[in-house]
Short mmCIF file of C-alpha atoms in Angstrom, two decimals:
data_model
loop_
_atom_site.label_atom_id
_atom_site.label_comp_id
_atom_site.label_asym_id
_atom_site.label_seq_id
_atom_site.Cartn_x
_atom_site.Cartn_y
_atom_site.Cartn_z
CA MET A 523 63.90 -25.62 -116.03
CA SER A 524 63.96 -23.09 -118.83
CA ASP A 525 61.21 -20.69 -119.90
CA PRO A 526 60.77 -19.89 -123.62
CA ASP A 527 59.39 -16.46 -122.75
CA ASN A 528 62.31 -15.65 -120.50
CA GLU A 529 64.68 -12.79 -121.33
CA ALA A 530 67.90 -13.82 -123.07
CA GLY A 531 70.63 -15.03 -120.77
CA SER A 532 68.30 -15.76 -117.82
CA GLU A 533 66.97 -19.03 -116.44
CA TRP A 534 63.99 -20.02 -114.32
CA LYS A 535 64.77 -22.32 -111.44
CA GLU A 536 62.49 -23.98 -108.89
CA LEU A 537 63.81 -24.65 -105.39
CA ARG A 538 61.86 -26.53 -102.71
CA ALA A 539 62.68 -25.96 -99.04
CA ASP A 540 63.27 -29.04 -96.93
CA GLU A 541 63.37 -29.37 -93.15
CA THR A 542 66.88 -27.92 -92.92
CA ALA A 543 65.63 -24.64 -94.43
CA GLU A 544 62.94 -24.11 -91.78
CA GLY A 545 63.21 -20.65 -90.20
CA LYS A 546 66.14 -19.46 -92.31
CA ARG A 547 66.15 -16.08 -94.03
CA LEU A 548 65.21 -16.36 -97.70
CA ASP A 549 68.40 -14.62 -98.91
CA GLN A 550 70.57 -16.81 -96.70
CA TRP A 551 68.93 -20.03 -97.89
CA LEU A 552 69.04 -19.09 -101.58
CA ALA A 553 72.64 -17.83 -101.42
CA ALA A 554 73.78 -21.16 -99.93
CA LEU A 555 72.08 -23.06 -102.76
CA LEU A 556 73.31 -20.77 -105.53
CA ALA A 557 76.92 -20.32 -104.38
CA PRO A 558 79.49 -19.65 -105.69
CA GLU A 559 77.93 -18.17 -108.85
CA PHE A 560 75.72 -15.79 -106.84
CA SER A 561 76.81 -13.98 -103.68
CA ARG A 562 74.38 -13.18 -100.88
CA SER A 563 74.28 -9.50 -101.85
CA ARG A 564 73.52 -10.50 -105.45
CA VAL A 565 70.71 -12.78 -104.27
CA GLN A 566 69.28 -9.93 -102.18
CA ALA A 567 69.22 -7.71 -105.27
CA ILE A 568 67.48 -10.46 -107.29
CA ILE A 569 64.81 -10.77 -104.59
CA ARG A 570 64.24 -6.99 -104.42
CA GLU A 571 63.89 -6.89 -108.21
CA GLY A 572 60.86 -9.19 -107.93
CA ALA A 573 62.56 -12.16 -109.59
CA VAL A 574 61.61 -14.59 -106.79
CA SER A 575 58.03 -15.83 -106.40
CA LEU A 576 56.06 -18.12 -104.09
CA ASP A 577 52.69 -19.50 -105.20
CA GLY A 578 52.71 -17.13 -108.17
CA ARG A 579 53.34 -13.99 -106.10
CA ALA A 580 56.58 -12.07 -106.05
CA VAL A 581 58.52 -12.12 -102.79
CA SER A 582 60.50 -8.91 -102.35
CA GLU A 583 61.74 -9.17 -98.75
CA PRO A 584 65.15 -10.84 -98.38
CA LYS A 585 64.59 -11.30 -94.60
CA ARG A 586 61.46 -13.39 -95.10
CA LYS A 587 61.55 -16.64 -93.10
CA VAL A 588 61.42 -19.84 -95.11
CA SER A 589 59.09 -22.71 -94.19
CA ALA A 590 59.72 -26.35 -95.04
CA GLY A 591 57.74 -27.49 -98.07
CA GLU A 592 57.60 -24.09 -99.76
CA CYS A 593 58.55 -24.04 -103.44
CA TYR A 594 60.16 -20.86 -104.71
CA ARG A 595 60.55 -19.93 -108.34
CA ILE A 596 63.52 -17.71 -109.17
CA MET A 597 64.63 -16.11 -112.42
CA LEU A 598 68.41 -16.26 -112.47
CA PRO A 599 70.30 -13.76 -114.65
CA GLU A 600 73.67 -14.57 -116.12
CA PRO A 601 76.06 -14.82 -113.15
CA GLU A 602 78.33 -11.82 -112.75
CA ALA A 603 82.03 -12.40 -112.48
CA PRO A 604 82.98 -11.46 -108.93
CA GLU A 605 85.31 -8.57 -108.26
CA PRO A 606 88.58 -9.94 -106.90
CA GLU A 607 89.41 -9.31 -103.28
CA GLY A 608 92.76 -9.20 -101.56
CA GLU A 609 94.10 -12.47 -100.21
CA ALA A 610 97.15 -12.98 -98.01
CA ILE A 611 99.07 -15.06 -100.54
CA PRO A 612 102.87 -14.90 -100.07
CA LEU A 613 104.79 -13.07 -102.79
CA SER A 614 108.48 -13.41 -103.65
CA ILE A 615 109.27 -9.75 -104.34
CA LEU A 616 112.44 -8.96 -106.27
CA TYR A 617 111.90 -5.18 -106.38
CA GLU A 618 109.22 -2.63 -105.55
CA ASP A 619 108.75 1.13 -105.72
CA ASP A 620 105.81 3.51 -106.21
CA ALA A 621 105.57 2.75 -109.93
CA LEU A 622 105.93 -1.02 -110.17
CA ILE A 623 106.58 -4.31 -108.45
CA VAL A 624 108.69 -7.20 -109.76
CA ILE A 625 107.98 -10.70 -108.49
CA ASP A 626 109.23 -14.24 -108.90
CA LYS A 627 105.97 -16.06 -109.67
CA PRO A 628 105.81 -19.66 -108.47
CA ALA A 629 104.48 -22.41 -110.69
CA GLY A 630 100.83 -23.16 -110.00
CA LEU A 631 99.82 -19.53 -109.38
CA VAL A 632 97.24 -18.22 -111.88
CA VAL A 633 97.93 -14.60 -112.86
CA HIS A 634 94.40 -13.16 -112.97
CA PRO A 635 90.90 -14.36 -112.04
CA GLY A 636 88.80 -16.20 -114.60
CA PRO A 637 86.39 -19.12 -114.91
CA GLY A 638 87.43 -21.82 -112.48
CA ASN A 639 89.96 -19.51 -110.79
CA TRP A 640 88.08 -16.60 -109.23
CA THR A 641 90.28 -16.67 -106.12
CA GLY A 642 93.82 -17.60 -105.17
CA THR A 643 95.40 -15.70 -108.07
CA LEU A 644 98.34 -13.32 -108.34
CA VAL A 645 95.85 -10.45 -108.65
CA ASN A 646 94.29 -11.41 -105.31
CA ALA A 647 97.76 -11.41 -103.76
CA LEU A 648 98.64 -8.05 -105.32
CA ILE A 649 95.42 -6.41 -104.13
CA HIS A 650 96.22 -7.54 -100.59
CA HIS A 651 99.84 -6.38 -100.81
CA CYS A 652 99.42 -3.11 -102.74
CA GLY A 653 95.94 -2.03 -101.73
CA ALA A 654 94.60 0.91 -103.72
CA THR A 655 97.97 1.70 -105.31
CA LEU A 656 97.60 -0.83 -108.16
CA SER A 657 97.08 0.58 -111.64
CA GLY A 658 93.47 0.28 -112.73
CA ILE A 659 94.09 0.39 -116.47
CA GLY A 660 93.96 -3.40 -116.77
CA GLY A 661 90.38 -3.44 -115.48
CA VAL A 662 88.83 -4.77 -112.30
CA ARG A 663 90.13 -8.31 -112.74
CA ARG A 664 93.54 -7.45 -114.24
CA PRO A 665 94.80 -4.47 -112.22
CA GLY A 666 98.41 -3.68 -112.97
CA ILE A 667 98.89 -6.68 -115.27
CA VAL A 668 100.94 -5.78 -118.37
CA HIS A 669 102.06 -9.32 -119.30
CA ARG A 670 101.46 -12.79 -117.96
CA LEU A 671 102.98 -16.20 -117.44
CA ASP A 672 101.06 -19.45 -117.79
CA ARG A 673 99.81 -20.87 -114.50
CA ASP A 674 102.44 -23.61 -114.46
CA THR A 675 105.33 -21.45 -115.66
CA SER A 676 107.50 -19.92 -112.96
CA GLY A 677 109.67 -16.82 -113.05
CA VAL A 678 110.01 -13.06 -113.29
CA MET A 679 107.01 -10.78 -113.85
CA VAL A 680 106.57 -7.03 -113.59
CA VAL A 681 103.29 -5.43 -112.48
CA ALA A 682 102.42 -1.73 -112.73
CA LYS A 683 101.31 0.14 -109.62
CA ALA A 684 100.74 3.51 -111.34
CA ASP A 685 98.72 4.25 -114.47
CA HIS A 686 101.57 6.02 -116.28
CA ALA A 687 103.89 3.10 -115.57
CA HIS A 688 101.20 0.74 -116.86
CA ARG A 689 100.95 2.60 -120.18
CA VAL A 690 104.71 2.70 -120.72
CA LEU A 691 105.26 -0.94 -119.80
CA ALA A 692 102.29 -2.11 -121.85
CA ASP A 693 103.68 -0.27 -124.88
CA ALA A 694 107.08 -1.92 -124.34
CA PHE A 695 105.56 -5.40 -124.22
CA ALA A 696 103.34 -4.65 -127.22
CA ASP A 697 106.48 -3.62 -129.13
CA HIS A 698 108.11 -6.92 -128.05
CA GLY A 699 111.34 -5.13 -127.30
CA GLN A 700 112.00 -4.10 -130.90
CA ASP A 701 113.59 -0.88 -129.62
CA GLY A 702 115.92 -2.83 -127.36
CA ASP A 703 114.22 -1.75 -124.14
CA LEU A 704 112.80 -5.17 -123.28
CA GLU A 705 114.58 -8.50 -122.81
CA ARG A 706 112.97 -11.80 -121.83
CA ALA A 707 114.79 -15.10 -121.43
CA TYR A 708 113.38 -18.46 -120.40
CA VAL A 709 114.95 -21.83 -119.71
CA ALA A 710 113.13 -24.98 -120.80
CA LEU A 711 113.87 -28.67 -120.46
CA VAL A 712 112.88 -30.27 -123.75
CA TRP A 713 112.82 -33.78 -125.17
CA GLY A 714 115.70 -34.47 -127.52
CA VAL A 715 118.34 -32.04 -128.75
CA PRO A 716 117.73 -29.50 -131.53
CA PRO A 717 120.00 -30.24 -134.53
CA ARG A 718 121.63 -26.81 -134.30
CA SER A 719 123.08 -25.34 -131.11
CA SER A 720 121.10 -22.16 -131.73
CA GLY A 721 118.40 -21.01 -134.09
CA SER A 722 115.08 -19.26 -134.52
CA VAL A 723 111.56 -20.60 -134.88
CA VAL A 724 109.52 -18.30 -137.11
CA ALA A 725 105.99 -19.70 -137.31
CA PRO A 726 102.65 -17.88 -136.98
CA LEU A 727 100.35 -18.97 -134.17
CA GLY A 728 96.57 -19.16 -133.97
CA ARG A 729 93.87 -21.12 -132.16
CA SER A 730 94.00 -24.89 -132.41
CA THR A 731 91.15 -26.31 -134.47
CA SER A 732 90.89 -29.32 -132.16
CA ASP A 733 90.86 -27.43 -128.84
CA ARG A 734 90.11 -23.71 -128.67
CA THR A 735 91.96 -23.35 -125.36
CA LEU A 736 95.22 -24.29 -127.10
CA ARG A 737 97.38 -22.67 -129.77
CA ALA A 738 98.92 -24.14 -132.89
CA VAL A 739 101.19 -23.20 -135.78
CA VAL A 740 98.81 -22.06 -138.52
CA PRO A 741 99.10 -20.82 -142.13
CA ALA A 742 100.18 -17.18 -142.30
CA GLY A 743 97.10 -16.29 -144.32
CA ARG A 744 94.60 -17.50 -141.73
CA ALA A 745 92.52 -14.74 -140.17
CA ASP A 746 93.73 -15.35 -136.62
CA ALA A 747 97.39 -16.00 -137.53
CA ARG A 748 99.82 -13.95 -135.45
CA HIS A 749 103.48 -13.45 -136.29
CA ALA A 750 105.64 -15.27 -133.73
CA VAL A 751 109.42 -15.61 -133.37
CA THR A 752 111.34 -17.57 -130.73
CA ARG A 753 115.15 -17.64 -130.60
CA TYR A 754 116.70 -20.61 -128.82
CA ALA A 755 120.16 -21.76 -127.74
CA VAL A 756 121.10 -25.19 -126.38
CA LEU A 757 122.68 -24.88 -122.92
CA GLU A 758 123.05 -28.53 -121.86
CA ARG A 759 122.62 -31.95 -123.47
CA TYR A 760 121.56 -35.01 -121.48
CA GLY A 761 122.34 -38.65 -122.22
CA PRO A 762 125.14 -40.57 -123.89
CA GLY A 763 125.85 -40.77 -127.60
CA ARG A 764 125.53 -38.34 -130.45
CA PRO A 765 123.16 -35.34 -130.18
CA GLU A 766 120.47 -37.09 -132.22
CA GLU A 767 120.57 -39.99 -129.74
CA GLN A 768 120.50 -37.92 -126.55
CA ILE A 769 117.31 -37.95 -124.55
CA ALA A 770 116.82 -34.31 -123.55
CA SER A 771 118.38 -30.85 -123.44
CA LEU A 772 118.16 -27.58 -121.56
CA VAL A 773 117.53 -24.66 -123.90
CA GLU A 774 117.33 -20.93 -123.42
CA CYS A 775 114.46 -19.27 -125.29
CA ARG A 776 114.26 -15.56 -126.01
CA LEU A 777 111.06 -14.01 -127.28
CA GLU A 778 110.85 -11.56 -130.16
CA THR A 779 107.06 -11.73 -129.88
CA GLY A 780 104.84 -12.60 -126.94
CA ARG A 781 102.06 -14.95 -128.04
CA THR A 782 100.06 -17.26 -125.80
CA HIS A 783 101.95 -20.56 -125.20
CA GLN A 784 104.55 -19.39 -127.74
CA ILE A 785 107.59 -21.28 -126.43
CA ARG A 786 105.60 -24.43 -125.75
CA VAL A 787 104.07 -24.50 -129.24
CA HIS A 788 107.25 -23.50 -131.09
CA MET A 789 109.45 -26.08 -129.38
CA ALA A 790 106.86 -28.80 -130.04
CA HIS A 791 106.66 -27.61 -133.65
CA ILE A 792 110.36 -28.32 -134.22
CA GLY A 793 110.04 -31.74 -132.54
CA HIS A 794 111.29 -30.85 -129.06
CA PRO A 795 108.31 -30.32 -126.74
CA LEU A 796 108.82 -29.38 -123.12
CA VAL A 797 109.19 -32.17 -120.60
CA GLY A 798 106.02 -32.36 -118.51
CA ASP A 799 103.88 -30.33 -120.92
CA PRO A 800 100.40 -31.88 -120.67
CA ALA A 801 99.05 -30.08 -123.74
CA TYR A 802 101.82 -30.00 -126.33
CA GLY A 803 104.07 -32.86 -125.24
CA ARG A 804 101.62 -35.74 -125.00
CA ALA A 805 103.06 -37.53 -128.04
CA PHE A 806 106.42 -37.78 -126.26
CA ARG A 807 105.21 -39.48 -123.09
CA THR A 808 106.76 -42.77 -124.21
CA LYS A 809 110.19 -41.10 -123.93
CA VAL A 810 109.90 -41.75 -120.20
CA ASN A 811 110.33 -45.46 -120.92
CA ARG A 812 113.93 -44.78 -121.99
CA LEU A 813 114.84 -43.31 -118.61
CA PRO A 814 116.24 -45.12 -115.55
CA PRO A 815 113.41 -46.04 -113.13
CA GLN A 816 114.24 -43.36 -110.54
CA LEU A 817 114.35 -40.54 -113.12
CA ALA A 818 111.30 -41.93 -114.92
CA ALA A 819 109.37 -41.69 -111.65
CA LYS A 820 110.50 -38.06 -111.21
CA VAL A 821 109.39 -37.14 -114.71
CA ALA A 822 106.04 -38.90 -114.29
CA ALA A 823 105.45 -37.05 -111.01
CA PHE A 824 106.50 -33.64 -112.36
CA PRO A 825 103.20 -31.72 -112.43
CA ARG A 826 103.89 -29.05 -115.05
CA GLN A 827 105.80 -28.01 -118.15
CA ALA A 828 109.50 -27.52 -117.33
CA LEU A 829 109.60 -23.82 -118.20
CA HIS A 830 110.99 -20.93 -116.16
CA ALA A 831 111.14 -17.20 -116.95
CA ARG A 832 114.73 -16.65 -115.86
CA LEU A 833 115.35 -13.06 -116.96
CA LEU A 834 113.35 -9.88 -117.47
CA ALA A 835 114.98 -6.56 -118.35
CA PHE A 836 113.14 -3.33 -119.13
CA ARG A 837 113.49 0.43 -118.92
CA HIS A 838 111.95 1.89 -115.79
CA PRO A 839 108.85 3.83 -116.90
CA GLU A 840 109.57 6.78 -114.59
CA THR A 841 113.37 7.06 -114.31
CA GLY A 842 114.35 5.68 -117.72
CA GLU A 843 116.94 3.44 -116.07
CA MET A 844 117.44 -0.03 -117.57
CA MET A 845 116.55 -2.61 -114.92
CA ARG A 846 117.45 -6.28 -115.00
CA PHE A 847 115.99 -9.05 -112.85
CA GLU A 848 116.79 -12.74 -112.68
CA ALA A 849 115.03 -15.53 -110.82
CA PRO A 850 116.83 -18.78 -109.98
CA ILE A 851 115.40 -22.01 -111.36
CA PRO A 852 112.96 -23.30 -108.74
CA HIS A 853 113.64 -26.38 -106.66
CA ASP A 854 111.25 -28.73 -108.47
CA MET A 855 112.82 -28.04 -111.84
CA THR A 856 116.36 -28.10 -110.40
CA GLU A 857 115.76 -31.61 -109.06
CA LEU A 858 114.55 -32.69 -112.47
CA LEU A 859 117.62 -31.24 -114.19
CA GLU A 860 119.92 -32.96 -111.71
CA GLY A 861 118.27 -36.26 -112.58
CA PHE A 862 118.86 -35.74 -116.31
CA ALA A 863 122.44 -34.56 -115.68
CA GLY A 864 123.16 -37.99 -114.18
CA LEU A 865 122.36 -39.86 -117.38
#
């Protein structure tokens, strides 16, 4: 229930204790009911602040024993985002020193905590692996993060372990490699074959008007429009016949800018969305009907967009040495490519 006189962002809630609550500590009982938004320590603080009442009187002792039938009234503040903790999540480490760590991120791993993904992220894994050595410039929930990959995109990422390295790497990514000190290459399996073997997509990106979690090509004059350039080259073509009749192709994409979902949106914009892309490739789902049954089943079961960050090259922030890292295409995507190669 809400209270019109309540402070902004807070909510009154009434909770009645049943037989299972008999004899439990008040903080323990409330924390179980309010998890995961409120931890036990947070509930204890709320109680001590006088925000919990019984029969109109504030209860300020977290250890108080609960009796069945009691009805507590609690004023809940906006839940605080939890600080991430280290978790023993395996990492595929390509390189590590005192300044940075380079990993091959698997598909399905979220980079940093956020709504719906407060645990099980790359940040949780890094905290466990690196301890206190991670750079803090990115903030509590993004320590060391200077760039990111979508949850369902696999491939090479670099993370800063020292603050100076973080600043230098962040500047390089913000510059999008215009000085030649940053190189990023992805491979993507897309529907159809682009009409030219290589080309560039130059189209500004902004928020989609139909879904604010997605991006779209927008007019350059729109307030949120961001300059975006993707260079592509066709590596393989799949299916018989002329290029315009072939069913799919493997393309390499190189970024001149680094916008959210850039490759996915740009390839869809030129009529060649990524195979398996649930957000930008929905209009091409019927393409599966043109595939042999075994391959069609593989495509239908593929749980993500077929996109892999194959290459990342950058200048080491401490030594100045150019470093180059490559990650092989993961098994799930390799199997998919083998299926298309058999067309």
